[in-house]
Amino acid sequence: MTRSVAAWLFVPAVLAITGALSGCKVTFSTKPMGMEAVNLNPEEWNGIWRDPANNGFVAVRVADAGQGVLEVAGVETREDSLELKKLRVHVRQANNWMFLSWESDERPGHYLWWKIKRSEDMAVLWAPHWDRIAKLVRDGALPGKQVGENVLVLDELDSKGYSILTSDENVLMDWENPIVLLRTKNR
């Protein structure tokens, strides 16, 4: 997945999911990633978030603090129009990792997901490393299946699966191409 498409979780990259499904490698899960919901504090999440590298913005607000659900909205720019897009994003954790997941419009019951790390008014996001996760699925170490040349679907992970995913021994996220988001305005 290219950086401009990848940047779309919070910024206009979220809206580029259609482009991601048409040619980029995509890793889905059958449930939101993480073993438990993160209790969200609106003072830490609500606001306008900016991706300085791609000059994109999105508005974020806590929709359900106890269930770890954010509402994320941004404007998708097309050749001939602008379109407002909204997503419900699940914030969940497993071990010491936090994940963002949102249901795909094109594949209901399938969730796109990223790892996120937050600190004050900054969030760093990493996309799944498709090739490495696909190898673990083929080897039977992670439950799931490859359903197309560029589409991988992880089944719900148990604690053993999350131990593999979050292990320091495996490099299962695209550590080399993070997306850094800055909160520019609190709500």
mmCIF file of C-alpha atoms in Angstrom:
data_model
loop_
_atom_site.group_PDB
_atom_site.id
_atom_site.type_symbol
_atom_site.label_atom_id
_atom_site.label_comp_id
_atom_site.label_asym_id
_atom_site.label_seq_id
_atom_site.Cartn_x
_atom_site.Cartn_y
_atom_site.Cartn_z
ATOM 1 C CA MET A 1 0.000 0.000 0.000
ATOM 2 C CA THR A 2 1.470 3.366 -0.930
ATOM 3 C CA ARG A 3 2.080 6.039 1.666
ATOM 4 C CA SER A 4 -0.646 8.290 0.231
ATOM 5 C CA VAL A 5 -3.188 5.469 0.432
ATOM 6 C CA ALA A 6 -1.817 4.367 3.781
ATOM 7 C CA ALA A 7 -2.101 7.826 5.282
ATOM 8 C CA TRP A 8 -5.827 7.467 5.035
ATOM 9 C CA LEU A 9 -6.720 6.022 8.346
ATOM 10 C CA PHE A 10 -7.269 9.368 9.973
ATOM 11 C CA VAL A 11 -6.602 11.583 7.016
ATOM 12 C CA PRO A 12 -7.933 11.315 3.515
ATOM 13 C CA ALA A 13 -6.345 7.879 3.294
ATOM 14 C CA VAL A 14 -9.316 6.438 5.169
ATOM 15 C CA LEU A 15 -11.339 7.572 2.243
ATOM 16 C CA ALA A 16 -8.984 5.945 -0.226
ATOM 17 C CA ILE A 17 -10.002 2.466 0.867
ATOM 18 C CA THR A 18 -11.618 1.887 -2.495
ATOM 19 C CA GLY A 19 -8.241 2.520 -4.133
ATOM 20 C CA ALA A 20 -6.586 0.177 -1.671
ATOM 21 C CA LEU A 21 -8.920 -2.638 -2.630
ATOM 22 C CA SER A 22 -8.270 -2.193 -6.331
ATOM 23 C CA GLY A 23 -4.558 -3.023 -6.403
ATOM 24 C CA CYS A 24 -2.704 -2.618 -3.133
ATOM 25 C CA LYS A 25 -2.150 -5.465 -0.726
ATOM 26 C CA VAL A 26 -4.820 -5.345 1.965
ATOM 27 C CA THR A 27 -4.990 -7.205 5.277
ATOM 28 C CA PHE A 28 -8.466 -7.566 6.778
ATOM 29 C CA SER A 29 -9.642 -9.108 10.021
ATOM 30 C CA THR A 30 -13.033 -10.673 10.663
ATOM 31 C CA LYS A 31 -13.419 -8.729 13.924
ATOM 32 C CA PRO A 32 -11.953 -5.435 15.175
ATOM 33 C CA MET A 33 -8.326 -6.083 16.153
ATOM 34 C CA GLY A 34 -7.443 -6.263 19.835
ATOM 35 C CA MET A 35 -8.700 -8.295 22.763
ATOM 36 C CA GLU A 36 -10.436 -5.483 24.655
ATOM 37 C CA ALA A 37 -11.805 -2.018 24.013
ATOM 38 C CA VAL A 38 -9.716 0.960 25.090
ATOM 39 C CA ASN A 39 -11.617 3.349 27.379
ATOM 40 C CA LEU A 40 -11.315 6.620 25.458
ATOM 41 C CA ASN A 41 -10.977 10.057 27.025
ATOM 42 C CA PRO A 42 -12.570 12.683 24.731
ATOM 43 C CA GLU A 43 -10.028 15.289 25.897
ATOM 44 C CA GLU A 44 -7.248 13.124 24.437
ATOM 45 C CA TRP A 45 -8.956 12.145 21.161
ATOM 46 C CA ASN A 46 -11.455 14.812 20.084
ATOM 47 C CA GLY A 47 -10.203 17.421 17.654
ATOM 48 C CA ILE A 48 -8.797 18.046 14.228
ATOM 49 C CA TRP A 49 -5.900 15.755 13.314
ATOM 50 C CA ARG A 50 -3.424 16.634 10.580
ATOM 51 C CA ASP A 51 -1.057 14.546 8.479
ATOM 52 C CA PRO A 52 1.722 17.058 7.678
ATOM 53 C CA ALA A 53 3.387 14.754 5.121
ATOM 54 C CA ASN A 54 0.246 14.476 2.994
ATOM 55 C CA ASN A 55 -1.422 17.768 3.948
ATOM 56 C CA GLY A 56 -4.615 16.000 5.051
ATOM 57 C CA PHE A 57 -7.024 16.671 7.905
ATOM 58 C CA VAL A 58 -9.817 14.793 9.657
ATOM 59 C CA ALA A 59 -12.157 15.530 12.524
ATOM 60 C CA VAL A 60 -12.224 12.955 15.322
ATOM 61 C CA ARG A 61 -14.655 12.602 18.208
ATOM 62 C CA VAL A 62 -15.274 9.914 20.780
ATOM 63 C CA ALA A 63 -18.606 8.282 19.909
ATOM 64 C CA ASP A 64 -18.630 5.643 22.689
ATOM 65 C CA ALA A 65 -15.882 6.018 25.298
ATOM 66 C CA GLY A 66 -16.492 2.710 27.108
ATOM 67 C CA GLN A 67 -16.613 0.647 23.919
ATOM 68 C CA GLY A 68 -13.581 2.410 22.392
ATOM 69 C CA VAL A 69 -15.383 3.817 19.358
ATOM 70 C CA LEU A 70 -14.352 6.959 17.470
ATOM 71 C CA GLU A 71 -16.230 8.789 14.765
ATOM 72 C CA VAL A 72 -13.787 10.010 12.105
ATOM 73 C CA ALA A 73 -14.794 12.356 9.280
ATOM 74 C CA GLY A 74 -12.893 13.789 6.348
ATOM 75 C CA VAL A 75 -13.385 15.057 2.834
ATOM 76 C CA GLU A 76 -12.537 12.803 -0.083
ATOM 77 C CA THR A 77 -11.373 14.749 -3.130
ATOM 78 C CA ARG A 78 -12.381 13.330 -6.495
ATOM 79 C CA GLU A 79 -11.694 14.695 -9.958
ATOM 80 C CA ASP A 80 -15.094 16.344 -10.213
ATOM 81 C CA SER A 81 -16.407 16.580 -6.645
ATOM 82 C CA LEU A 82 -15.856 16.535 -2.914
ATOM 83 C CA GLU A 83 -17.511 13.977 -0.666
ATOM 84 C CA LEU A 84 -17.785 13.853 3.137
ATOM 85 C CA LYS A 85 -16.847 10.426 4.507
ATOM 86 C CA LYS A 86 -17.459 9.201 8.038
ATOM 87 C CA LEU A 87 -16.143 6.068 9.705
ATOM 88 C CA ARG A 88 -16.713 4.343 13.025
ATOM 89 C CA VAL A 89 -13.255 3.337 14.215
ATOM 90 C CA HIS A 90 -12.744 0.769 16.985
ATOM 91 C CA VAL A 91 -9.806 1.371 19.339
ATOM 92 C CA ARG A 92 -8.813 -1.880 21.005
ATOM 93 C CA GLN A 93 -5.707 -3.312 22.628
ATOM 94 C CA ALA A 94 -3.871 -6.588 22.995
ATOM 95 C CA ASN A 95 -0.780 -6.940 25.132
ATOM 96 C CA ASN A 96 0.881 -3.504 25.009
ATOM 97 C CA TRP A 97 -0.331 -2.664 21.474
ATOM 98 C CA MET A 98 -3.283 -0.505 20.501
ATOM 99 C CA PHE A 99 -5.135 -1.057 17.213
ATOM 100 C CA LEU A 100 -7.540 0.952 15.080
ATOM 101 C CA SER A 101 -10.086 -1.023 13.024
ATOM 102 C CA TRP A 102 -12.952 0.013 10.791
ATOM 103 C CA GLU A 103 -15.414 -2.032 8.762
ATOM 104 C CA SER A 104 -14.941 -1.994 5.010
ATOM 105 C CA ASP A 105 -17.851 -0.646 2.956
ATOM 106 C CA GLU A 106 -16.830 -2.916 0.081
ATOM 107 C CA ARG A 107 -16.486 -6.047 2.258
ATOM 108 C CA PRO A 108 -19.019 -5.993 5.126
ATOM 109 C CA GLY A 109 -17.861 -8.072 8.077
ATOM 110 C CA HIS A 110 -14.209 -7.372 7.204
ATOM 111 C CA TYR A 111 -12.140 -4.794 9.070
ATOM 112 C CA LEU A 112 -9.135 -2.820 7.911
ATOM 113 C CA TRP A 113 -6.703 -2.184 10.753
ATOM 114 C CA TRP A 114 -3.518 -0.446 11.850
ATOM 115 C CA LYS A 115 -1.344 -0.310 14.941
ATOM 116 C CA ILE A 116 -1.415 3.068 16.692
ATOM 117 C CA LYS A 117 0.742 4.636 19.385
ATOM 118 C CA ARG A 118 -0.406 7.905 20.964
ATOM 119 C CA SER A 119 1.480 10.497 22.965
ATOM 120 C CA GLU A 120 -0.110 13.825 23.873
ATOM 121 C CA ASP A 121 -1.249 15.441 20.597
ATOM 122 C CA MET A 122 0.604 13.025 18.321
ATOM 123 C CA ALA A 123 -0.360 9.624 16.932
ATOM 124 C CA VAL A 124 1.892 7.284 14.970
ATOM 125 C CA LEU A 125 0.266 4.645 12.765
ATOM 126 C CA TRP A 126 1.685 1.552 11.120
ATOM 127 C CA ALA A 127 0.002 -0.586 8.477
ATOM 128 C CA PRO A 128 0.222 -4.385 8.625
ATOM 129 C CA HIS A 129 3.156 -5.895 6.724
ATOM 130 C CA TRP A 130 1.142 -8.003 4.272
ATOM 131 C CA ASP A 131 3.869 -10.342 3.029
ATOM 132 C CA ARG A 132 5.065 -11.320 6.503
ATOM 133 C CA ILE A 133 1.561 -11.821 7.888
ATOM 134 C CA ALA A 134 0.587 -13.843 4.789
ATOM 135 C CA LYS A 135 3.556 -16.163 5.392
ATOM 136 C CA LEU A 136 2.440 -16.791 8.986
ATOM 137 C CA VAL A 137 -1.093 -17.520 7.765
ATOM 138 C CA ARG A 138 0.217 -19.953 5.118
ATOM 139 C CA ASP A 139 2.413 -21.632 7.759
ATOM 140 C CA GLY A 140 -0.585 -21.985 10.117
ATOM 141 C CA ALA A 141 0.884 -19.750 12.841
ATOM 142 C CA LEU A 142 -1.959 -17.206 12.454
ATOM 143 C CA PRO A 143 -5.564 -18.134 11.604
ATOM 144 C CA GLY A 144 -6.858 -16.818 8.301
ATOM 145 C CA LYS A 145 -6.643 -17.205 4.558
ATOM 146 C CA GLN A 146 -5.474 -15.469 1.442
ATOM 147 C CA VAL A 147 -8.620 -14.811 -0.624
ATOM 148 C CA GLY A 148 -7.008 -13.137 -3.607
ATOM 149 C CA GLU A 149 -3.647 -12.164 -4.985
ATOM 150 C CA ASN A 150 -3.602 -9.026 -2.802
ATOM 151 C CA VAL A 151 -6.220 -9.785 -0.129
ATOM 152 C CA LEU A 152 -5.558 -11.481 3.193
ATOM 153 C CA VAL A 153 -8.206 -12.127 5.860
ATOM 154 C CA LEU A 154 -7.199 -12.849 9.450
ATOM 155 C CA ASP A 155 -9.710 -14.783 11.513
ATOM 156 C CA GLU A 156 -10.296 -13.675 15.096
ATOM 157 C CA LEU A 157 -7.054 -13.978 17.046
ATOM 158 C CA ASP A 158 -6.758 -15.535 20.489
ATOM 159 C CA SER A 159 -4.094 -14.641 23.054
ATOM 160 C CA LYS A 160 -1.572 -16.901 21.273
ATOM 161 C CA GLY A 161 -2.241 -15.136 17.954
ATOM 162 C CA TYR A 162 -1.796 -11.719 19.560
ATOM 163 C CA SER A 163 1.440 -12.898 21.198
ATOM 164 C CA ILE A 164 2.757 -13.735 17.726
ATOM 165 C CA LEU A 165 1.493 -10.486 16.192
ATOM 166 C CA THR A 166 2.899 -8.238 18.937
ATOM 167 C CA SER A 167 6.146 -10.145 19.499
ATOM 168 C CA ASP A 168 9.429 -8.292 19.196
ATOM 169 C CA GLU A 169 10.741 -11.337 17.284
ATOM 170 C CA ASN A 170 8.373 -10.769 14.359
ATOM 171 C CA VAL A 171 8.275 -7.633 12.252
ATOM 172 C CA LEU A 172 4.624 -7.730 11.253
ATOM 173 C CA MET A 173 3.964 -4.029 10.855
ATOM 174 C CA ASP A 174 5.434 -1.711 8.236
ATOM 175 C CA TRP A 175 7.814 -0.005 10.674
ATOM 176 C CA GLU A 176 9.656 1.815 7.864
ATOM 177 C CA ASN A 177 6.659 3.848 6.660
ATOM 178 C CA PRO A 178 4.769 5.229 9.641
ATOM 179 C CA ILE A 179 2.118 7.902 9.378
ATOM 180 C CA VAL A 180 2.465 10.682 11.959
ATOM 181 C CA LEU A 181 -0.639 12.664 12.850
ATOM 182 C CA LEU A 182 -0.744 15.836 14.922
ATOM 183 C CA ARG A 183 -3.796 17.158 16.720
ATOM 184 C CA THR A 184 -4.117 20.783 15.695
ATOM 185 C CA LYS A 185 -7.335 21.768 17.438
ATOM 186 C CA ASN A 186 -9.058 20.343 20.490
ATOM 187 C CA ARG A 187 -12.837 20.207 20.478
#
